[in-house]
mmCIF file of C-alpha atoms in Angstrom:
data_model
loop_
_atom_site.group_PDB
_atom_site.id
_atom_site.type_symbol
_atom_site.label_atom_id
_atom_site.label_comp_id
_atom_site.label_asym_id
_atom_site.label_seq_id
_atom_site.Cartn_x
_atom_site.Cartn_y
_atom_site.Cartn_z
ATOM 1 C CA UNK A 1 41.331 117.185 81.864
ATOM 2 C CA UNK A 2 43.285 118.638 78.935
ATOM 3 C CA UNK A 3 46.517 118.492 81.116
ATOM 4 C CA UNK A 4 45.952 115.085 82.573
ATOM 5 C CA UNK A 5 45.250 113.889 79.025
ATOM 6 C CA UNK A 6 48.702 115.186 77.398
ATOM 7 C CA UNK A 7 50.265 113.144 80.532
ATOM 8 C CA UNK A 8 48.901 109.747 78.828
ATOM 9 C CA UNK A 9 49.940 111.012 75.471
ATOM 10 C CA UNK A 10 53.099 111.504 76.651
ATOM 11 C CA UNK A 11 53.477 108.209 78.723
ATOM 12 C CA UNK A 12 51.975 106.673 76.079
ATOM 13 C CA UNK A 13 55.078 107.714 73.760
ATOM 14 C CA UNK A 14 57.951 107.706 76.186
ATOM 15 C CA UNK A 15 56.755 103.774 76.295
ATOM 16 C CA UNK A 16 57.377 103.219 72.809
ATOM 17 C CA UNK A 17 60.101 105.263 72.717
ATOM 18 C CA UNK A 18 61.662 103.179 74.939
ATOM 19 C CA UNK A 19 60.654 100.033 73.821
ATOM 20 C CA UNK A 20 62.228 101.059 70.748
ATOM 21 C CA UNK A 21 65.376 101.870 72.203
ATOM 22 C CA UNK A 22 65.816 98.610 73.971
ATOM 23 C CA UNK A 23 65.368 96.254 71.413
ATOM 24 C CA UNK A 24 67.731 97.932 69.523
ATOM 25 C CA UNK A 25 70.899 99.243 72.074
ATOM 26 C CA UNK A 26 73.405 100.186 69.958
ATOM 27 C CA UNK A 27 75.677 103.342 69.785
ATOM 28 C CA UNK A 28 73.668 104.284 66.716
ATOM 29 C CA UNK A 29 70.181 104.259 68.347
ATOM 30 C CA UNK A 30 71.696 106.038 71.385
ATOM 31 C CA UNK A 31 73.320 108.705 69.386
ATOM 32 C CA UNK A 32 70.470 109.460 67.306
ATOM 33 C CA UNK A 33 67.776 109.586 70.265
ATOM 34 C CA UNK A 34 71.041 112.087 71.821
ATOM 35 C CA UNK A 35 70.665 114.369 68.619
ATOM 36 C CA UNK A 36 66.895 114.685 68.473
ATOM 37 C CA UNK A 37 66.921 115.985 72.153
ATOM 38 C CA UNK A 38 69.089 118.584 70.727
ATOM 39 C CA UNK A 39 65.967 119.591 68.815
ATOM 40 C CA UNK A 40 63.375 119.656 72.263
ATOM 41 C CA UNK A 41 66.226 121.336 74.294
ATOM 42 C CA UNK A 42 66.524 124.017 71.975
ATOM 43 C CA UNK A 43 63.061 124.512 71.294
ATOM 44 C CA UNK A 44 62.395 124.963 75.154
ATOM 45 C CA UNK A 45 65.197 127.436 75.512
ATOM 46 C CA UNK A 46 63.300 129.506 72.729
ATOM 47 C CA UNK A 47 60.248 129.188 74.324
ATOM 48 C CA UNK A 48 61.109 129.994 78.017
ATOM 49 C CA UNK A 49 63.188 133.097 76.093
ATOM 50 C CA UNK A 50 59.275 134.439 75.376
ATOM 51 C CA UNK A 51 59.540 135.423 79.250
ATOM 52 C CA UNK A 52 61.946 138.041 80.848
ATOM 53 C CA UNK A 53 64.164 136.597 84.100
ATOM 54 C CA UNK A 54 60.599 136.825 86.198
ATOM 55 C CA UNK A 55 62.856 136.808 89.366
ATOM 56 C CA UNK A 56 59.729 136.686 91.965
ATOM 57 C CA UNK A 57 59.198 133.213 90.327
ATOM 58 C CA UNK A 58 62.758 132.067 92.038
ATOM 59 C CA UNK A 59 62.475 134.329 95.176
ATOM 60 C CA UNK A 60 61.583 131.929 98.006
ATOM 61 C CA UNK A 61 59.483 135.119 100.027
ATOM 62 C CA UNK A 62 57.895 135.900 97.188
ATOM 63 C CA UNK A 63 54.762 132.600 97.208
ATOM 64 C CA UNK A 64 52.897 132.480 101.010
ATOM 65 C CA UNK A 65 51.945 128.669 100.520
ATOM 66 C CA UNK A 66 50.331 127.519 103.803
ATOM 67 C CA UNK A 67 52.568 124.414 104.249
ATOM 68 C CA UNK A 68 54.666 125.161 102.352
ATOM 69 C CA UNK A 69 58.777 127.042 102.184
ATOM 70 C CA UNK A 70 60.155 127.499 98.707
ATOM 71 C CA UNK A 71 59.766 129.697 95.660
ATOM 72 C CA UNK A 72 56.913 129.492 93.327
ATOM 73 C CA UNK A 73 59.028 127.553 90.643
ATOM 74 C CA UNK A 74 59.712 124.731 93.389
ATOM 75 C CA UNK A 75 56.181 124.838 94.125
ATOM 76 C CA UNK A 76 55.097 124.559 91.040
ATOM 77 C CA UNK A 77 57.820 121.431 89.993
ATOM 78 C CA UNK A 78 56.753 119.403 92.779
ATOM 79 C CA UNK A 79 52.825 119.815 92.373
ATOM 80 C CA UNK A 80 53.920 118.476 88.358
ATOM 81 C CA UNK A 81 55.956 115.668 89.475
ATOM 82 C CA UNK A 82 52.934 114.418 91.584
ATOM 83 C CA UNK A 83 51.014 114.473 89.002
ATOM 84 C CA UNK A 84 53.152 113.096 86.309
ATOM 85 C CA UNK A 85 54.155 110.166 88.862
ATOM 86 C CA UNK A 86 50.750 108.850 88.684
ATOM 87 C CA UNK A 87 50.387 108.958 85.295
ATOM 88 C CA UNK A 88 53.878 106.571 85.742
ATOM 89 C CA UNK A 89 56.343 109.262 84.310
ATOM 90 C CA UNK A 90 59.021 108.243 86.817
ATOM 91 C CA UNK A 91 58.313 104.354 85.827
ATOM 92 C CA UNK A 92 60.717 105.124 82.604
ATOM 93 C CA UNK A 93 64.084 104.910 83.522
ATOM 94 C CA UNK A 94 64.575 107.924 81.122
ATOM 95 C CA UNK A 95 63.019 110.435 83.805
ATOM 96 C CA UNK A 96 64.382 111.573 86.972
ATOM 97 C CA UNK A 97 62.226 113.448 89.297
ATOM 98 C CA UNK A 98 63.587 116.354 90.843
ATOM 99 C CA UNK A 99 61.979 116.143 94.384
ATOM 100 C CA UNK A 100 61.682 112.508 94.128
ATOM 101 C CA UNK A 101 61.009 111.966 97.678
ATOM 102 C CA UNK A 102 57.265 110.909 99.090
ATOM 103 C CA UNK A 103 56.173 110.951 95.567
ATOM 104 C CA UNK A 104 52.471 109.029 94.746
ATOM 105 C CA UNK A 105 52.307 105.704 93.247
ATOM 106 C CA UNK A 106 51.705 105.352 89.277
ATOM 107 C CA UNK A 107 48.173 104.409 88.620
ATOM 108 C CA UNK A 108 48.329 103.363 85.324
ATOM 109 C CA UNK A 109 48.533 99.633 84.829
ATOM 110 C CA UNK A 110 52.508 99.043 84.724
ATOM 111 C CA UNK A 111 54.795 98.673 81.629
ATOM 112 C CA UNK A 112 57.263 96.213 81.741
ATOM 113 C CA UNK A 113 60.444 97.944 81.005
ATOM 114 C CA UNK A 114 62.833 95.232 79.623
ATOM 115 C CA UNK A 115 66.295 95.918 81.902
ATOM 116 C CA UNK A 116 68.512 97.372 79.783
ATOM 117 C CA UNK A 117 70.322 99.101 82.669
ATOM 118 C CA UNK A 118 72.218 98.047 85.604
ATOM 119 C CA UNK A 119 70.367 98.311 88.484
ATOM 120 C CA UNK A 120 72.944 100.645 89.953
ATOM 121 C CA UNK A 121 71.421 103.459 87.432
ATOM 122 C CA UNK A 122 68.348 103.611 89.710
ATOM 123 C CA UNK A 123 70.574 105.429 92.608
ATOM 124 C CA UNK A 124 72.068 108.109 89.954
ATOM 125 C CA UNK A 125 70.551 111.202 90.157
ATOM 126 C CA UNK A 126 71.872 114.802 89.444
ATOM 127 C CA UNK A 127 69.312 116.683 89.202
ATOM 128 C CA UNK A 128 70.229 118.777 92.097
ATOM 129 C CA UNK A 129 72.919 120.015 90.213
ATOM 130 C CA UNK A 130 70.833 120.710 86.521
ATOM 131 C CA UNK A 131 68.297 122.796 88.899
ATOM 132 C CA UNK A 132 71.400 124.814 90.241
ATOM 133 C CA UNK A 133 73.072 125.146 87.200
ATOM 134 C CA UNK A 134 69.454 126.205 85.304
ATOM 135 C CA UNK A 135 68.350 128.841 87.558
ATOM 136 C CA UNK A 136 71.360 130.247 88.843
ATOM 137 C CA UNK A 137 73.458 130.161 85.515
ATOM 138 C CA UNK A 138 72.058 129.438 82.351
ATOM 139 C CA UNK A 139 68.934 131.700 82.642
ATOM 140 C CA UNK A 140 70.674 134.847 83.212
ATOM 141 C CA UNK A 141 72.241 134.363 79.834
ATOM 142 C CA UNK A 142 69.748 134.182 77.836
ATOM 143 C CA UNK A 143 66.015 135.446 80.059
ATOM 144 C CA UNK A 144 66.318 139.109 79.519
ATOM 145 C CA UNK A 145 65.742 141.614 82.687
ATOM 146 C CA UNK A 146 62.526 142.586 83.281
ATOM 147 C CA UNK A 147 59.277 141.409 85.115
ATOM 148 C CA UNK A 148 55.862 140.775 83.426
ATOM 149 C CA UNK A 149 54.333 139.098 85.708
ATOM 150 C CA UNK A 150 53.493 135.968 84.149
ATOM 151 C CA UNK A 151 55.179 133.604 87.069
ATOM 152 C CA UNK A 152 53.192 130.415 86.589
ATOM 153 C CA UNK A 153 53.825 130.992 82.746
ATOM 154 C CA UNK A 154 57.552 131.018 83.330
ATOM 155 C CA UNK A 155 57.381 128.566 85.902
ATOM 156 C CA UNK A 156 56.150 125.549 83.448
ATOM 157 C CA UNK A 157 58.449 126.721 80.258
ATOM 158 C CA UNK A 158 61.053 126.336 83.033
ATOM 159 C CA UNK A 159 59.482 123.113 83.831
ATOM 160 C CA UNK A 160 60.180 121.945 80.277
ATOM 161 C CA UNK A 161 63.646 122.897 80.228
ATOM 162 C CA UNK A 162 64.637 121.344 83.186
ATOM 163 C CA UNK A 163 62.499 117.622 82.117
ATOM 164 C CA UNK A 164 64.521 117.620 78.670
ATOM 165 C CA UNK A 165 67.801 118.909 80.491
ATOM 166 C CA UNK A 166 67.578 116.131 82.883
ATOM 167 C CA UNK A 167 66.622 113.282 80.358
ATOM 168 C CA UNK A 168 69.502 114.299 78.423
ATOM 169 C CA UNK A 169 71.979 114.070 81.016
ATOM 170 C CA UNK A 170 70.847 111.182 82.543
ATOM 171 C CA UNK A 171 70.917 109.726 79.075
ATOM 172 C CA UNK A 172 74.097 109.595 79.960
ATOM 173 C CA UNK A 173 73.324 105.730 81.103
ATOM 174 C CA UNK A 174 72.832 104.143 78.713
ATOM 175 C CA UNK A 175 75.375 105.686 76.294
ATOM 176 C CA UNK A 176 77.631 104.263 79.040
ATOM 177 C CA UNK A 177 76.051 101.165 79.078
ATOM 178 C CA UNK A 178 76.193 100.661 75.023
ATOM 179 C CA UNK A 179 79.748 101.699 75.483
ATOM 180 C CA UNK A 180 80.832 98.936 77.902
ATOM 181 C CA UNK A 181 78.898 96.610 76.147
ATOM 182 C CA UNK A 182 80.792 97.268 73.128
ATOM 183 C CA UNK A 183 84.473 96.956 74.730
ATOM 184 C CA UNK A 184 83.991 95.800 78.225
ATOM 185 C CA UNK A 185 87.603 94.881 78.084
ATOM 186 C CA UNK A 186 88.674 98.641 77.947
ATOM 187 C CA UNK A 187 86.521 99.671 80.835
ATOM 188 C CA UNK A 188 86.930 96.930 83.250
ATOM 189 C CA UNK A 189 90.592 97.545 84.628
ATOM 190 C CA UNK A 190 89.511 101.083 85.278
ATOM 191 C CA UNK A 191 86.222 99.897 86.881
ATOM 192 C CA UNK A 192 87.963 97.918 89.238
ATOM 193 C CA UNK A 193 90.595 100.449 89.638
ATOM 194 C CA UNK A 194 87.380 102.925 90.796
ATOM 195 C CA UNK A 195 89.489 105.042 88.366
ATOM 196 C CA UNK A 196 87.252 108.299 87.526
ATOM 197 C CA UNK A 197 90.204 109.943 85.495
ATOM 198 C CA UNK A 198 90.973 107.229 83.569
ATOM 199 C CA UNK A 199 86.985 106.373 82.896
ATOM 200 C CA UNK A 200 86.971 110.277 81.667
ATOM 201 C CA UNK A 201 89.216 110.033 79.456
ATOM 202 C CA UNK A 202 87.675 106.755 77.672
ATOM 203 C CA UNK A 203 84.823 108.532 77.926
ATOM 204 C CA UNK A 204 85.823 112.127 76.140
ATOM 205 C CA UNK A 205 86.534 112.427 72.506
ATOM 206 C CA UNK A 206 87.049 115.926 71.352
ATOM 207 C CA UNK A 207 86.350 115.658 67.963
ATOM 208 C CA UNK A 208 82.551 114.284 68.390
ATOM 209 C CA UNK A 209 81.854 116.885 71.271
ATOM 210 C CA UNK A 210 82.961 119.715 68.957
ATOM 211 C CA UNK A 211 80.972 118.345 66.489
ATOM 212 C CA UNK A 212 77.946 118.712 69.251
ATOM 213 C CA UNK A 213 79.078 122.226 70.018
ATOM 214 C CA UNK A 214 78.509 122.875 66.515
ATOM 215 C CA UNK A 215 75.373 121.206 65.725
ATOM 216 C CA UNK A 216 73.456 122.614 68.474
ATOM 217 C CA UNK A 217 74.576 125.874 67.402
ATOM 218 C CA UNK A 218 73.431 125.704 64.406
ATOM 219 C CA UNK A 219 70.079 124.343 65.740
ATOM 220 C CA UNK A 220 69.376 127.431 67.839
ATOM 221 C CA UNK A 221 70.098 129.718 64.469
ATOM 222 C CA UNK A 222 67.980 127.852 62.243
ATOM 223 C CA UNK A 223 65.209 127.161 64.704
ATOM 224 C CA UNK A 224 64.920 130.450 66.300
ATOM 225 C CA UNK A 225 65.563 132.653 63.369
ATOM 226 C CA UNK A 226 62.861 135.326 62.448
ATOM 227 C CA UNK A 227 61.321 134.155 59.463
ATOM 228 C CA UNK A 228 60.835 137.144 56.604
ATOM 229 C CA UNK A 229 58.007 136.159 53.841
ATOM 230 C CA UNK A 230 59.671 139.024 51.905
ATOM 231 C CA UNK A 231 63.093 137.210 51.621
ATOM 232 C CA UNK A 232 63.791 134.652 49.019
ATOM 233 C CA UNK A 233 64.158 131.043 49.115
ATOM 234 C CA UNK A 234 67.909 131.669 49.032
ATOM 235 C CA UNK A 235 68.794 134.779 50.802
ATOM 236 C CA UNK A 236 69.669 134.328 54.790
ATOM 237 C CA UNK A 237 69.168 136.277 57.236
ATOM 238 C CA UNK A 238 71.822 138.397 57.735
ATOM 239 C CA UNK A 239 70.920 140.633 60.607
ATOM 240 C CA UNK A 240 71.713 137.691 62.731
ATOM 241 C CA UNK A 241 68.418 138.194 64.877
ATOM 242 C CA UNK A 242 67.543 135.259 66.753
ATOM 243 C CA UNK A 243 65.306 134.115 69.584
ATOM 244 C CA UNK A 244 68.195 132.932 71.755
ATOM 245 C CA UNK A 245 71.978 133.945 71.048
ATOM 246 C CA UNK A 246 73.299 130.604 69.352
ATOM 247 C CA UNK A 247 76.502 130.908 71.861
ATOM 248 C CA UNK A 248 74.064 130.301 74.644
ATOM 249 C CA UNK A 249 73.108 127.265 73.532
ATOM 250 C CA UNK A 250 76.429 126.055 72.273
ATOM 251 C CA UNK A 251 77.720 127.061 75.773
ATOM 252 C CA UNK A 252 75.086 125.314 77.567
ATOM 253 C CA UNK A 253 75.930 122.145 75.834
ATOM 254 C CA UNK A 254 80.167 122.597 76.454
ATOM 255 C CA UNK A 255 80.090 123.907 80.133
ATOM 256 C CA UNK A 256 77.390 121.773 81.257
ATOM 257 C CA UNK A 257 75.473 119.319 79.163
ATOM 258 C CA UNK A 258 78.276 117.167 77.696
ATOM 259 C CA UNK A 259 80.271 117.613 81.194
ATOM 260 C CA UNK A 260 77.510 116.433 83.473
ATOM 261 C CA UNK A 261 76.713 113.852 81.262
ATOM 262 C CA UNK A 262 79.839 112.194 81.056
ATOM 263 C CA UNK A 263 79.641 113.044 85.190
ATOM 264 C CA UNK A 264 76.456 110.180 84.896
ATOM 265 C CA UNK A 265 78.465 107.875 82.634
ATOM 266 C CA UNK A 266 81.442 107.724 85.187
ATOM 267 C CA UNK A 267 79.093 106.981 88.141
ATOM 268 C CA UNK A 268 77.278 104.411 86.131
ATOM 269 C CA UNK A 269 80.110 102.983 84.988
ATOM 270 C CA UNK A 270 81.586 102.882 88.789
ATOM 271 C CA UNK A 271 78.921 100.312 89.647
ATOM 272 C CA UNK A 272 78.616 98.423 86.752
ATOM 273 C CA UNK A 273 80.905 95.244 88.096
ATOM 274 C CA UNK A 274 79.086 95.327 91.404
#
């Protein structure tokens, strides 16, 4: 009951979340909903960091499921998503299932999501890609070697990483659509054009995503620093022991997160004359 009950807590907040957001679509609101998913990426980066790699948990002969061919993480994110869709998860166009297929109705009573987005953001959906680039890239450089056994355990802090990874990148939407809504006359030609290189390059600005790199960095130091009750209010920690190697993240965020996002923003874009 405990589990289902977070669910409506948490639909209950992605709703007004969202309402939020769409009375208010600016590139202000989008970039400051952008930097406080900084804060829940990094957090669940710390937290799945708790774990070592857990490898049986991505080993596809490791879980004999009757019905069932995949590894126990799979397993586990599908039997989630089922659950989450009927508590209408997958009804905010902020989340993006990962098996999306077959998945059960919402029964919740419906909230009526004002349409912010072109409906051509409904087909957009990379998650393939976050799942490859999660497991077969980002956790080996920061989920240290080793096997405890606690699979299901590392199965839903991977869970978490891969929700706020995807939300971010798809995110990617409607910082396209605030974009074009702000100078549709600099993204039409190209839109017409079906021009993905020049779309990229009104899309990238070098300064801002350094500025990201930064941030995030910074994020993972402060939040997963080992706090001493013997230090001072001024003294730092020097040793520079931390939870998760602030490179990690800031490499997370310039190899993938800011790349695959703009990735969304160009497909969106693509279809937003259609």
């Amino acid at each position: 009951m405990l589990e289902i009950g977070s669910l409506f807590v948490f639909l209950f907040l992605s709703m007004e979340r969202e309402a939020e957001l769409v009375c208010d679509l600016t590139l202000d609101s989008v970039r400051k909903s952008l930097i406080r998913q900084e804060d829940t990426i990094v957090f669940c980066i710390i937290e799945r960091a708790k774990y070592p790699l857990n490898s049986p948990a991505y080993n596809q002969s490791y879980a004999s499921i009757p019905g069932f061919s995949g590894s126990l993480l799979e397993y586990i994110v599908r039997q989630t998503e089922k659950l989450q869709a009927t508590a209408g998860r997958y009804e905010n166009p902020e989340e993006h299932a990962f098996f999306p297929d077959n998945l059960p109705s919402s029964l919740v009573p419906p909230w009526n999501y004002p349409q912010v987005l072109h409906p051509a953001a409904n087909s957009i959906n990379i998650n393939k890609m976050i799942w490859d680039m999660y497991c077969n890239q980002l956790l080996p450089l920061f989920a240290n070697e080793g096997d405890d056994g606690n699979y299901a355990s590392t199965a839903t802090s991977d869970i978490d990483c891969l929700q706020a990874l995807s939300r971010r990148i798809h995110y990617g939407k409607f910082v396209a659509e605030v974009k074009f809504r702000d100078a549709p006359h600099d993204y039409e030609p190209a839109i017409r054009a079906q021009d993905k290189d020049a779309l990229m390059k009104l899309l990238t600005f070098e300064n801002v995503e350094e500025m990201v790199r930064r941030r995030v960095a910074k994020k993972a130091m402060v939040f997963g620093q080992e706090v001493n009750l013997n230090l001072s209010n001024d003294d730092v920690d020097c040793q520079g022991k931390y939870k998760v190697d602030p490179s990690v993240v800031s490499r997370l965020y310039v190899d993938w997160v800011m790349p695959l996002t703009k990735l969304v923003q160009v497909e969106y874009l693509l279809r937003r004359l259609d």
